[in-house]
Tab-separated table of C-alpha atoms in Angstrom:
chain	number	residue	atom	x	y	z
Z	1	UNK	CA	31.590	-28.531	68.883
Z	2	UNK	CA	30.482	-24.823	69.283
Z	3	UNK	CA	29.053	-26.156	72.322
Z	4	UNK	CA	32.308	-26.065	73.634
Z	5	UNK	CA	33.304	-22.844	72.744
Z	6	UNK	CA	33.537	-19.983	75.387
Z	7	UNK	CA	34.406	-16.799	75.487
Z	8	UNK	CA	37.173	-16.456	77.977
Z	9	UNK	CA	37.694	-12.427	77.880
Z	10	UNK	CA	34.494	-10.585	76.354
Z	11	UNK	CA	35.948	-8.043	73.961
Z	12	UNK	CA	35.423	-4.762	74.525
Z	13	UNK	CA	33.140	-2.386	72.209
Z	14	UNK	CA	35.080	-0.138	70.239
Z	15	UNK	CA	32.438	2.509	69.547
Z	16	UNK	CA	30.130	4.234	72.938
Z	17	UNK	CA	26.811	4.998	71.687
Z	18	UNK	CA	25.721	8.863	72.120
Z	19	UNK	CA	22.157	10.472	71.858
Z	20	UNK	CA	21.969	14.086	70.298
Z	21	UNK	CA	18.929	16.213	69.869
Z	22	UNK	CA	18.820	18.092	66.469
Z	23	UNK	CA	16.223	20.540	65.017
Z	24	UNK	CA	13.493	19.694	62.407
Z	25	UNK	CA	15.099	21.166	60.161
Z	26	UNK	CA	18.703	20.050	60.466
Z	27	UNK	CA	17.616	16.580	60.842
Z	28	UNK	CA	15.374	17.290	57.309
Z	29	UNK	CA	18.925	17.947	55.766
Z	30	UNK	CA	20.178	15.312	57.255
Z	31	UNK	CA	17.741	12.701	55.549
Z	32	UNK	CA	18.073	14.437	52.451
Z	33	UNK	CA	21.452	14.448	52.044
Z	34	UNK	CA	21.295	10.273	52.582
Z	35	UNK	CA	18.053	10.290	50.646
Z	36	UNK	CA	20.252	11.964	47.768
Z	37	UNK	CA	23.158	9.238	48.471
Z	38	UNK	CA	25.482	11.364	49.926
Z	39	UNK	CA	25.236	9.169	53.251
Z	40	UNK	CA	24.508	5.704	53.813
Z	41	UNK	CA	22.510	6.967	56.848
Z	42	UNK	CA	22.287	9.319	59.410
Z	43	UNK	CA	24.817	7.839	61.450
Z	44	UNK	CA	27.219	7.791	58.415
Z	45	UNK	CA	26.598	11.444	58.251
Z	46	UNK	CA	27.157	11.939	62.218
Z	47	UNK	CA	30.638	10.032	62.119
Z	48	UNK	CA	31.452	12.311	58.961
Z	49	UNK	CA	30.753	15.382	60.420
Z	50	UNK	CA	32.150	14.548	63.622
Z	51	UNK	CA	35.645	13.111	61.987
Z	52	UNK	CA	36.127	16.247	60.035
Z	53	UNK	CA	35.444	18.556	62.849
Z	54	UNK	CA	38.544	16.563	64.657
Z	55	UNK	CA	40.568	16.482	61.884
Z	56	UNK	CA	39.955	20.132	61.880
Z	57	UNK	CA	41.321	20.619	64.827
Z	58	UNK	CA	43.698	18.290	65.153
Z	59	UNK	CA	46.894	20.363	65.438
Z	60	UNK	CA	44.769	21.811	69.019
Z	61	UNK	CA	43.844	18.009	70.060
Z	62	UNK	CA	47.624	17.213	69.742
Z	63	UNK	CA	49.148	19.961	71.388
Z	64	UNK	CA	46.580	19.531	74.208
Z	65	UNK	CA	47.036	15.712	74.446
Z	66	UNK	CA	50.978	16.536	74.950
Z	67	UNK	CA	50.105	19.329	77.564
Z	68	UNK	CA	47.826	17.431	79.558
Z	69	UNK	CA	50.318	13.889	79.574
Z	70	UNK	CA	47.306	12.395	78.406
Z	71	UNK	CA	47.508	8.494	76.812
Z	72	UNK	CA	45.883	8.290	73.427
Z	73	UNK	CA	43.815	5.305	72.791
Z	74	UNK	CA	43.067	1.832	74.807
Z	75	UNK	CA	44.226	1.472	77.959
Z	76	UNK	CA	43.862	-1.583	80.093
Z	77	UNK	CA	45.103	-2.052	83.398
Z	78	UNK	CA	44.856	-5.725	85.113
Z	79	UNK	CA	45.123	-7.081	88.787
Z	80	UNK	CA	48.603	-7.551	88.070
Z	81	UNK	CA	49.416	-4.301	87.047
Z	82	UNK	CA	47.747	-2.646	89.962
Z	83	UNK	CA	49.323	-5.493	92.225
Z	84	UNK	CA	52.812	-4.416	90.909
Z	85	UNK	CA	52.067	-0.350	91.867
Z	86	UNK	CA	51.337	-1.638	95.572
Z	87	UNK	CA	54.389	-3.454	95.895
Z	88	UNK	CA	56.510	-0.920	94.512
Z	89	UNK	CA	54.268	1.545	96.825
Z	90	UNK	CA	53.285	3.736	93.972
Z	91	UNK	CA	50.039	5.445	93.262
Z	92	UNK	CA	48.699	5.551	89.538
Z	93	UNK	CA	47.135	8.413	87.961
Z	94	UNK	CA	44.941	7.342	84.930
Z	95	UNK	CA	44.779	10.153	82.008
Z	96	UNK	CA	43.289	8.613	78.963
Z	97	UNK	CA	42.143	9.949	75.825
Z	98	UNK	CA	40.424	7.274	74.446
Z	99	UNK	CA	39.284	4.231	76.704
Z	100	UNK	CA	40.623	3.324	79.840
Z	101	UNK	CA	39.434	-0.410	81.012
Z	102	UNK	CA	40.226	-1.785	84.369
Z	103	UNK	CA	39.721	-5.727	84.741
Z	104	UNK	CA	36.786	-6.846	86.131
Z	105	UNK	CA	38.969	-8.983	88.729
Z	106	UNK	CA	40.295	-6.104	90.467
Z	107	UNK	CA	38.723	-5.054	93.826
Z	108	UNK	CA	37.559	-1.628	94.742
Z	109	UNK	CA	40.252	-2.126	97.620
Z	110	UNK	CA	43.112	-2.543	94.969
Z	111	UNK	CA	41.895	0.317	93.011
Z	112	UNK	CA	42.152	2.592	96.067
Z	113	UNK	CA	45.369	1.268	96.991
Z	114	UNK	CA	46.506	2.253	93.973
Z	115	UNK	CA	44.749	4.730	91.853
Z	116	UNK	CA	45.303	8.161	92.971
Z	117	UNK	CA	43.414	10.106	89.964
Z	118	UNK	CA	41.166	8.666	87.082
Z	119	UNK	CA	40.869	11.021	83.991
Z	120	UNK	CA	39.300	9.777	80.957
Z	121	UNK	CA	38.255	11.676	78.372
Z	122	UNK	CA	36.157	9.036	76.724
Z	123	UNK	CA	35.089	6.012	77.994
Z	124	UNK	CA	35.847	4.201	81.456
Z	125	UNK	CA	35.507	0.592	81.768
Z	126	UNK	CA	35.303	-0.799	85.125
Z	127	UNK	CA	33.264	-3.287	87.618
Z	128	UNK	CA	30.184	-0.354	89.146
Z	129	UNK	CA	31.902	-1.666	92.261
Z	130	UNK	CA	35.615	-0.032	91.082
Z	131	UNK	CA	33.947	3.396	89.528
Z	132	UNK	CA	31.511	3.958	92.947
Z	133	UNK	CA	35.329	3.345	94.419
Z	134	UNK	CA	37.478	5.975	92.839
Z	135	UNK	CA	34.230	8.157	92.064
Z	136	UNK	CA	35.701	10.827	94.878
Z	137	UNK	CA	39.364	10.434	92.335
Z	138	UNK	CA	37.508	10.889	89.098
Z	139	UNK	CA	37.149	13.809	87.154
């Protein structure tokens, strides 16, 4: 019966993977501070450090995501969406903090039809056909 089963709408990752460079020496307290069970592992440490650096700052984050109109979290927009902007004659302008996904069914002709500025600070999801579209709209 799993033979049958398919996956109609793959689901999005909910992490990006990142690559940082880090001394000898940092990276020795790193591994010591997991080797002393502190951390699981280095990445346990990374997402640590990097959660309490934001939480840090979160009153600045905040204030700055209000300033800058900026959505906070997942954003998807389908063919229909972007098919409802044309006919209303409308131009979108995507700011995301977060992830911003558009469907894989929309055409880099629909995007430019309707997409006036693309934003994300984050992750973009789109078809390499869509981003090389709006890549003169994206900052």
């Amino acid at each position: 019966m799993s033979n049958n089963v398919r996956e109609l709408r793959p689901k999005p990752a909910d992490s990006e993977k990142i690559t940082i460079n880090l001394g000898y020496v940092d990276l020795g307290h790193v591994d010591l501070m997991v080797q002393e069970g502190f951390y699981s592992n280095r990445t346990d440490f990374i997402r640590t450090a990097i959660r309490n650096q934001l939480e840090r700052h979160a009153d600045v984050v905040k204030q700055s995501t209000a300033r800058k109109s900026l959505d906070l979290g997942l954003r998807n927009y389908s063919r229909e969406d972007l098919e409802t902007v044309r006919r209303a004659g409308e131009m979108l302008h995507i700011n995301v903090l977060g992830l911003a996904t558009i469907a894989n069914d929309v055409t880099p002709e629909l995007a430019r039809a309707t997409i006036a500025s693309v934003s994300v600070l984050g992750a973009l999801h789109a078809s390499p056909a869509v981003k090389a579209a709006l890549a003169d709209r994206t900052r």
